[in-house]
Amino acid sequence: ITLAGLGCIAATLPNGFAETLVASGLSSPTAMEFTPDGRLFVCQQGGQLRVIKNGSLLAAPFLNLTVDNNGERDAGITFDPNFAANHFVYIYYTATAPAVHNRVSRFTANGDIAVAGSEVVILELNNLSSAKKPNGGGTPFRQD
């Protein structure tokens, strides 16, 4: 699977694999995750969460976050294990207020768009320094 704009060079694939363009028009993608129904959500370093549905990048973003994307600060995404019923999407991102820090928040999906005002902050991490070093983060769920 290829996301145009990653600036990656062609890979040598094992037998039985093929490289396929999934979408173009993305800007600095940092993370992606499939929903149970097959949509692909893609985080962009500038704070947009985009949706690829039925092979097309949707024009309207799922969500626009105000983020600090200096250096290698980026976002992570995961879906609630019960996403089909509760529509919860969890995002790890670098917030700008009250000071620059990383945050994990839950948003509620309404189809291909986040419900306005649905952000529930789950975790606020310590303020970040001005150093430009990797600050991305994954948000996996562990199911036993």
mmCIF file with all atom_site columns, C-alpha atoms in Angstrom:
data_model
loop_
_atom_site.group_PDB
_atom_site.id
_atom_site.type_symbol
_atom_site.label_atom_id
_atom_site.label_alt_id
_atom_site.label_comp_id
_atom_site.label_asym_id
_atom_site.label_entity_id
_atom_site.label_seq_id
_atom_site.pdbx_PDB_ins_code
_atom_site.Cartn_x
_atom_site.Cartn_y
_atom_site.Cartn_z
_atom_site.occupancy
_atom_site.B_iso_or_equiv
_atom_site.pdbx_formal_charge
_atom_site.auth_seq_id
_atom_site.auth_comp_id
_atom_site.auth_asym_id
_atom_site.auth_atom_id
_atom_site.pdbx_PDB_model_num
ATOM 1   C CA . ILE A 1 1   ? 0.000   0.000   0.000  1.00 0.00 ? 1   ILE A CA 1
ATOM 2   C CA . THR A 1 2   ? 1.370   3.413   -0.949 1.00 0.00 ? 2   THR A CA 1
ATOM 3   C CA . LEU A 1 3   ? 0.319   6.839   0.278  1.00 0.00 ? 3   LEU A CA 1
ATOM 4   C CA . ALA A 1 4   ? 1.442   9.504   -2.179 1.00 0.00 ? 4   ALA A CA 1
ATOM 5   C CA . GLY A 1 5   ? 3.414   12.253  -0.493 1.00 0.00 ? 5   GLY A CA 1
ATOM 6   C CA . LEU A 1 6   ? 5.433   10.107  1.886  1.00 0.00 ? 6   LEU A CA 1
ATOM 7   C CA . GLY A 1 7   ? 8.546   10.631  -0.202 1.00 0.00 ? 7   GLY A CA 1
ATOM 8   C CA . CYS A 1 8   ? 9.385   6.947   -0.040 1.00 0.00 ? 8   CYS A CA 1
ATOM 9   C CA . ILE A 1 9   ? 11.353  5.120   -2.673 1.00 0.00 ? 9   ILE A CA 1
ATOM 10  C CA . ALA A 1 10  ? 10.047  1.975   -4.318 1.00 0.00 ? 10  ALA A CA 1
ATOM 11  C CA . ALA A 1 11  ? 10.348  -1.156  -2.206 1.00 0.00 ? 11  ALA A CA 1
ATOM 12  C CA . THR A 1 12  ? 11.418  -4.587  -3.280 1.00 0.00 ? 12  THR A CA 1
ATOM 13  C CA . LEU A 1 13  ? 8.372   -6.686  -2.469 1.00 0.00 ? 13  LEU A CA 1
ATOM 14  C CA . PRO A 1 14  ? 8.244   -10.407 -1.729 1.00 0.00 ? 14  PRO A CA 1
ATOM 15  C CA . ASN A 1 15  ? 6.623   -12.719 -4.260 1.00 0.00 ? 15  ASN A CA 1
ATOM 16  C CA . GLY A 1 16  ? 2.837   -12.488 -4.191 1.00 0.00 ? 16  GLY A CA 1
ATOM 17  C CA . PHE A 1 17  ? 2.760   -8.839  -3.056 1.00 0.00 ? 17  PHE A CA 1
ATOM 18  C CA . ALA A 1 18  ? 1.948   -5.786  -5.149 1.00 0.00 ? 18  ALA A CA 1
ATOM 19  C CA . GLU A 1 19  ? 2.307   -2.062  -4.513 1.00 0.00 ? 19  GLU A CA 1
ATOM 20  C CA . THR A 1 20  ? -0.944  -0.117  -4.957 1.00 0.00 ? 20  THR A CA 1
ATOM 21  C CA . LEU A 1 21  ? -1.622  3.618   -4.789 1.00 0.00 ? 21  LEU A CA 1
ATOM 22  C CA . VAL A 1 22  ? -4.320  4.115   -2.144 1.00 0.00 ? 22  VAL A CA 1
ATOM 23  C CA . ALA A 1 23  ? -4.779  7.885   -2.319 1.00 0.00 ? 23  ALA A CA 1
ATOM 24  C CA . SER A 1 24  ? -3.093  11.098  -3.382 1.00 0.00 ? 24  SER A CA 1
ATOM 25  C CA . GLY A 1 25  ? -3.617  14.616  -2.104 1.00 0.00 ? 25  GLY A CA 1
ATOM 26  C CA . LEU A 1 26  ? -2.351  13.987  1.427  1.00 0.00 ? 26  LEU A CA 1
ATOM 27  C CA . SER A 1 27  ? 0.115   16.339  3.110  1.00 0.00 ? 27  SER A CA 1
ATOM 28  C CA . SER A 1 28  ? 2.737   14.881  5.483  1.00 0.00 ? 28  SER A CA 1
ATOM 29  C CA . PRO A 1 29  ? 0.841   11.773  6.641  1.00 0.00 ? 29  PRO A CA 1
ATOM 30  C CA . THR A 1 30  ? 2.088   10.452  9.979  1.00 0.00 ? 30  THR A CA 1
ATOM 31  C CA . ALA A 1 31  ? -0.205  7.583   10.978 1.00 0.00 ? 31  ALA A CA 1
ATOM 32  C CA . MET A 1 32  ? -3.075  5.558   9.601  1.00 0.00 ? 32  MET A CA 1
ATOM 33  C CA . GLU A 1 33  ? -5.614  3.043   10.862 1.00 0.00 ? 33  GLU A CA 1
ATOM 34  C CA . PHE A 1 34  ? -8.475  1.070   9.315  1.00 0.00 ? 34  PHE A CA 1
ATOM 35  C CA . THR A 1 35  ? -11.960 1.154   10.812 1.00 0.00 ? 35  THR A CA 1
ATOM 36  C CA . PRO A 1 36  ? -13.814 -2.162  11.154 1.00 0.00 ? 36  PRO A CA 1
ATOM 37  C CA . ASP A 1 37  ? -15.912 -1.186  8.100  1.00 0.00 ? 37  ASP A CA 1
ATOM 38  C CA . GLY A 1 38  ? -12.818 -0.683  5.906  1.00 0.00 ? 38  GLY A CA 1
ATOM 39  C CA . ARG A 1 39  ? -12.385 3.093   5.849  1.00 0.00 ? 39  ARG A CA 1
ATOM 40  C CA . LEU A 1 40  ? -8.804  4.297   6.228  1.00 0.00 ? 40  LEU A CA 1
ATOM 41  C CA . PHE A 1 41  ? -8.200  7.237   8.568  1.00 0.00 ? 41  PHE A CA 1
ATOM 42  C CA . VAL A 1 42  ? -4.934  9.132   7.976  1.00 0.00 ? 42  VAL A CA 1
ATOM 43  C CA . CYS A 1 43  ? -3.377  11.662  10.367 1.00 0.00 ? 43  CYS A CA 1
ATOM 44  C CA . GLN A 1 44  ? -1.531  14.559  8.752  1.00 0.00 ? 44  GLN A CA 1
ATOM 45  C CA . GLN A 1 45  ? 1.231   16.387  10.590 1.00 0.00 ? 45  GLN A CA 1
ATOM 46  C CA . GLY A 1 46  ? -0.622  19.709  10.243 1.00 0.00 ? 46  GLY A CA 1
ATOM 47  C CA . GLY A 1 47  ? -3.519  18.481  12.410 1.00 0.00 ? 47  GLY A CA 1
ATOM 48  C CA . GLN A 1 48  ? -6.037  17.171  9.903  1.00 0.00 ? 48  GLN A CA 1
ATOM 49  C CA . LEU A 1 49  ? -7.463  13.678  10.157 1.00 0.00 ? 49  LEU A CA 1
ATOM 50  C CA . ARG A 1 50  ? -8.519  12.541  6.687  1.00 0.00 ? 50  ARG A CA 1
ATOM 51  C CA . VAL A 1 51  ? -10.689 9.630   5.546  1.00 0.00 ? 51  VAL A CA 1
ATOM 52  C CA . ILE A 1 52  ? -10.177 7.394   2.538  1.00 0.00 ? 52  ILE A CA 1
ATOM 53  C CA . LYS A 1 53  ? -13.458 5.680   1.685  1.00 0.00 ? 53  LYS A CA 1
ATOM 54  C CA . ASN A 1 54  ? -14.192 3.379   -1.242 1.00 0.00 ? 54  ASN A CA 1
ATOM 55  C CA . GLY A 1 55  ? -10.796 4.213   -2.731 1.00 0.00 ? 55  GLY A CA 1
ATOM 56  C CA . SER A 1 56  ? -11.214 8.008   -2.591 1.00 0.00 ? 56  SER A CA 1
ATOM 57  C CA . LEU A 1 57  ? -9.835  10.667  -0.278 1.00 0.00 ? 57  LEU A CA 1
ATOM 58  C CA . LEU A 1 58  ? -12.876 12.525  1.047  1.00 0.00 ? 58  LEU A CA 1
ATOM 59  C CA . ALA A 1 59  ? -12.849 16.294  0.533  1.00 0.00 ? 59  ALA A CA 1
ATOM 60  C CA . ALA A 1 60  ? -13.936 17.176  4.071  1.00 0.00 ? 60  ALA A CA 1
ATOM 61  C CA . PRO A 1 61  ? -11.529 16.216  6.866  1.00 0.00 ? 61  PRO A CA 1
ATOM 62  C CA . PHE A 1 62  ? -12.862 14.070  9.705  1.00 0.00 ? 62  PHE A CA 1
ATOM 63  C CA . LEU A 1 63  ? -11.258 16.487  12.151 1.00 0.00 ? 63  LEU A CA 1
ATOM 64  C CA . ASN A 1 64  ? -9.048  19.603  12.228 1.00 0.00 ? 64  ASN A CA 1
ATOM 65  C CA . LEU A 1 65  ? -6.886  19.897  15.333 1.00 0.00 ? 65  LEU A CA 1
ATOM 66  C CA . THR A 1 66  ? -4.757  22.841  16.400 1.00 0.00 ? 66  THR A CA 1
ATOM 67  C CA . VAL A 1 67  ? -1.375  21.178  16.790 1.00 0.00 ? 67  VAL A CA 1
ATOM 68  C CA . ASP A 1 68  ? 2.279   22.018  17.224 1.00 0.00 ? 68  ASP A CA 1
ATOM 69  C CA . ASN A 1 69  ? 3.985   20.202  14.366 1.00 0.00 ? 69  ASN A CA 1
ATOM 70  C CA . ASN A 1 70  ? 7.517   21.564  14.792 1.00 0.00 ? 70  ASN A CA 1
ATOM 71  C CA . GLY A 1 71  ? 10.247  19.038  14.191 1.00 0.00 ? 71  GLY A CA 1
ATOM 72  C CA . GLU A 1 72  ? 8.853   15.537  14.293 1.00 0.00 ? 72  GLU A CA 1
ATOM 73  C CA . ARG A 1 73  ? 5.757   16.151  16.382 1.00 0.00 ? 73  ARG A CA 1
ATOM 74  C CA . ASP A 1 74  ? 2.897   14.231  14.896 1.00 0.00 ? 74  ASP A CA 1
ATOM 75  C CA . ALA A 1 75  ? -0.244  12.291  15.748 1.00 0.00 ? 75  ALA A CA 1
ATOM 76  C CA . GLY A 1 76  ? -1.371  8.733   16.372 1.00 0.00 ? 76  GLY A CA 1
ATOM 77  C CA . ILE A 1 77  ? -4.821  7.195   16.007 1.00 0.00 ? 77  ILE A CA 1
ATOM 78  C CA . THR A 1 78  ? -6.727  4.136   17.124 1.00 0.00 ? 78  THR A CA 1
ATOM 79  C CA . PHE A 1 79  ? -10.349 3.094   17.308 1.00 0.00 ? 79  PHE A CA 1
ATOM 80  C CA . ASP A 1 80  ? -12.203 1.883   20.362 1.00 0.00 ? 80  ASP A CA 1
ATOM 81  C CA . PRO A 1 81  ? -12.542 -1.931  20.399 1.00 0.00 ? 81  PRO A CA 1
ATOM 82  C CA . ASN A 1 82  ? -16.312 -1.311  20.395 1.00 0.00 ? 82  ASN A CA 1
ATOM 83  C CA . PHE A 1 83  ? -16.118 1.352   17.636 1.00 0.00 ? 83  PHE A CA 1
ATOM 84  C CA . ALA A 1 84  ? -18.994 -0.115  15.623 1.00 0.00 ? 84  ALA A CA 1
ATOM 85  C CA . ALA A 1 85  ? -21.344 0.615   18.556 1.00 0.00 ? 85  ALA A CA 1
ATOM 86  C CA . ASN A 1 86  ? -19.843 3.679   20.324 1.00 0.00 ? 86  ASN A CA 1
ATOM 87  C CA . HIS A 1 87  ? -17.984 5.414   17.412 1.00 0.00 ? 87  HIS A CA 1
ATOM 88  C CA . PHE A 1 88  ? -15.031 6.449   19.639 1.00 0.00 ? 88  PHE A CA 1
ATOM 89  C CA . VAL A 1 89  ? -11.776 7.534   17.967 1.00 0.00 ? 89  VAL A CA 1
ATOM 90  C CA . TYR A 1 90  ? -8.660  8.153   20.095 1.00 0.00 ? 90  TYR A CA 1
ATOM 91  C CA . ILE A 1 91  ? -6.019  10.630  18.930 1.00 0.00 ? 91  ILE A CA 1
ATOM 92  C CA . TYR A 1 92  ? -2.556  11.281  20.370 1.00 0.00 ? 92  TYR A CA 1
ATOM 93  C CA . TYR A 1 93  ? -1.337  14.746  19.331 1.00 0.00 ? 93  TYR A CA 1
ATOM 94  C CA . THR A 1 94  ? 0.805   17.693  20.371 1.00 0.00 ? 94  THR A CA 1
ATOM 95  C CA . ALA A 1 95  ? -1.539  20.380  21.708 1.00 0.00 ? 95  ALA A CA 1
ATOM 96  C CA . THR A 1 96  ? -0.551  24.052  21.764 1.00 0.00 ? 96  THR A CA 1
ATOM 97  C CA . ALA A 1 97  ? -2.426  25.319  24.828 1.00 0.00 ? 97  ALA A CA 1
ATOM 98  C CA . PRO A 1 98  ? -2.025  26.201  27.564 1.00 0.00 ? 98  PRO A CA 1
ATOM 99  C CA . ALA A 1 99  ? 1.580   25.248  26.676 1.00 0.00 ? 99  ALA A CA 1
ATOM 100 C CA . VAL A 1 100 ? 2.961   22.835  24.086 1.00 0.00 ? 100 VAL A CA 1
ATOM 101 C CA . HIS A 1 101 ? 2.390   19.292  25.372 1.00 0.00 ? 101 HIS A CA 1
ATOM 102 C CA . ASN A 1 102 ? 1.197   15.890  24.192 1.00 0.00 ? 102 ASN A CA 1
ATOM 103 C CA . ARG A 1 103 ? -2.404  14.854  24.754 1.00 0.00 ? 103 ARG A CA 1
ATOM 104 C CA . VAL A 1 104 ? -4.629  11.821  24.240 1.00 0.00 ? 104 VAL A CA 1
ATOM 105 C CA . SER A 1 105 ? -8.246  12.670  23.458 1.00 0.00 ? 105 SER A CA 1
ATOM 106 C CA . ARG A 1 106 ? -11.364 10.762  22.511 1.00 0.00 ? 106 ARG A CA 1
ATOM 107 C CA . PHE A 1 107 ? -13.636 12.003  19.725 1.00 0.00 ? 107 PHE A CA 1
ATOM 108 C CA . THR A 1 108 ? -16.992 10.653  18.595 1.00 0.00 ? 108 THR A CA 1
ATOM 109 C CA . ALA A 1 109 ? -17.518 9.908   14.914 1.00 0.00 ? 109 ALA A CA 1
ATOM 110 C CA . ASN A 1 110 ? -20.713 10.708  13.069 1.00 0.00 ? 110 ASN A CA 1
ATOM 111 C CA . GLY A 1 111 ? -20.098 8.890   9.815  1.00 0.00 ? 111 GLY A CA 1
ATOM 112 C CA . ASP A 1 112 ? -17.041 10.454  8.174  1.00 0.00 ? 112 ASP A CA 1
ATOM 113 C CA . ILE A 1 113 ? -16.899 13.565  10.406 1.00 0.00 ? 113 ILE A CA 1
ATOM 114 C CA . ALA A 1 114 ? -16.199 14.051  14.110 1.00 0.00 ? 114 ALA A CA 1
ATOM 115 C CA . VAL A 1 115 ? -19.107 15.328  16.186 1.00 0.00 ? 115 VAL A CA 1
ATOM 116 C CA . ALA A 1 116 ? -18.445 19.016  16.938 1.00 0.00 ? 116 ALA A CA 1
ATOM 117 C CA . GLY A 1 117 ? -17.440 19.525  20.566 1.00 0.00 ? 117 GLY A CA 1
ATOM 118 C CA . SER A 1 118 ? -17.045 15.784  21.207 1.00 0.00 ? 118 SER A CA 1
ATOM 119 C CA . GLU A 1 119 ? -13.419 15.934  22.376 1.00 0.00 ? 119 GLU A CA 1
ATOM 120 C CA . VAL A 1 120 ? -12.895 14.328  25.780 1.00 0.00 ? 120 VAL A CA 1
ATOM 121 C CA . VAL A 1 121 ? -9.334  14.769  27.031 1.00 0.00 ? 121 VAL A CA 1
ATOM 122 C CA . ILE A 1 122 ? -8.118  11.463  28.442 1.00 0.00 ? 122 ILE A CA 1
ATOM 123 C CA . LEU A 1 123 ? -4.486  12.279  29.268 1.00 0.00 ? 123 LEU A CA 1
ATOM 124 C CA . GLU A 1 124 ? -2.395  15.468  29.429 1.00 0.00 ? 124 GLU A CA 1
ATOM 125 C CA . LEU A 1 125 ? 1.353   14.884  29.413 1.00 0.00 ? 125 LEU A CA 1
ATOM 126 C CA . ASN A 1 126 ? 4.103   17.213  30.644 1.00 0.00 ? 126 ASN A CA 1
ATOM 127 C CA . ASN A 1 127 ? 5.001   20.362  28.703 1.00 0.00 ? 127 ASN A CA 1
ATOM 128 C CA . LEU A 1 128 ? 7.542   19.833  25.926 1.00 0.00 ? 128 LEU A CA 1
ATOM 129 C CA . SER A 1 129 ? 10.841  21.614  25.544 1.00 0.00 ? 129 SER A CA 1
ATOM 130 C CA . SER A 1 130 ? 11.697  23.534  22.397 1.00 0.00 ? 130 SER A CA 1
ATOM 131 C CA . ALA A 1 131 ? 13.934  20.656  21.224 1.00 0.00 ? 131 ALA A CA 1
ATOM 132 C CA . LYS A 1 132 ? 12.950  19.391  17.797 1.00 0.00 ? 132 LYS A CA 1
ATOM 133 C CA . LYS A 1 133 ? 12.967  15.658  18.390 1.00 0.00 ? 133 LYS A CA 1
ATOM 134 C CA . PRO A 1 134 ? 10.430  12.902  17.683 1.00 0.00 ? 134 PRO A CA 1
ATOM 135 C CA . ASN A 1 135 ? 7.289   13.232  19.796 1.00 0.00 ? 135 ASN A CA 1
ATOM 136 C CA . GLY A 1 136 ? 4.812   11.042  17.951 1.00 0.00 ? 136 GLY A CA 1
ATOM 137 C CA . GLY A 1 137 ? 2.899   8.395   19.778 1.00 0.00 ? 137 GLY A CA 1
ATOM 138 C CA . GLY A 1 138 ? 0.809   5.346   19.136 1.00 0.00 ? 138 GLY A CA 1
ATOM 139 C CA . THR A 1 139 ? -2.485  4.686   20.862 1.00 0.00 ? 139 THR A CA 1
ATOM 140 C CA . PRO A 1 140 ? -3.020  0.927   20.784 1.00 0.00 ? 140 PRO A CA 1
ATOM 141 C CA . PHE A 1 141 ? -5.579  -1.019  22.778 1.00 0.00 ? 141 PHE A CA 1
ATOM 142 C CA . ARG A 1 142 ? -4.595  -4.240  24.442 1.00 0.00 ? 142 ARG A CA 1
ATOM 143 C CA . GLN A 1 143 ? -7.190  -6.962  24.367 1.00 0.00 ? 143 GLN A CA 1
ATOM 144 C CA . ASP A 1 144 ? -6.600  -10.193 26.257 1.00 0.00 ? 144 ASP A CA 1
#
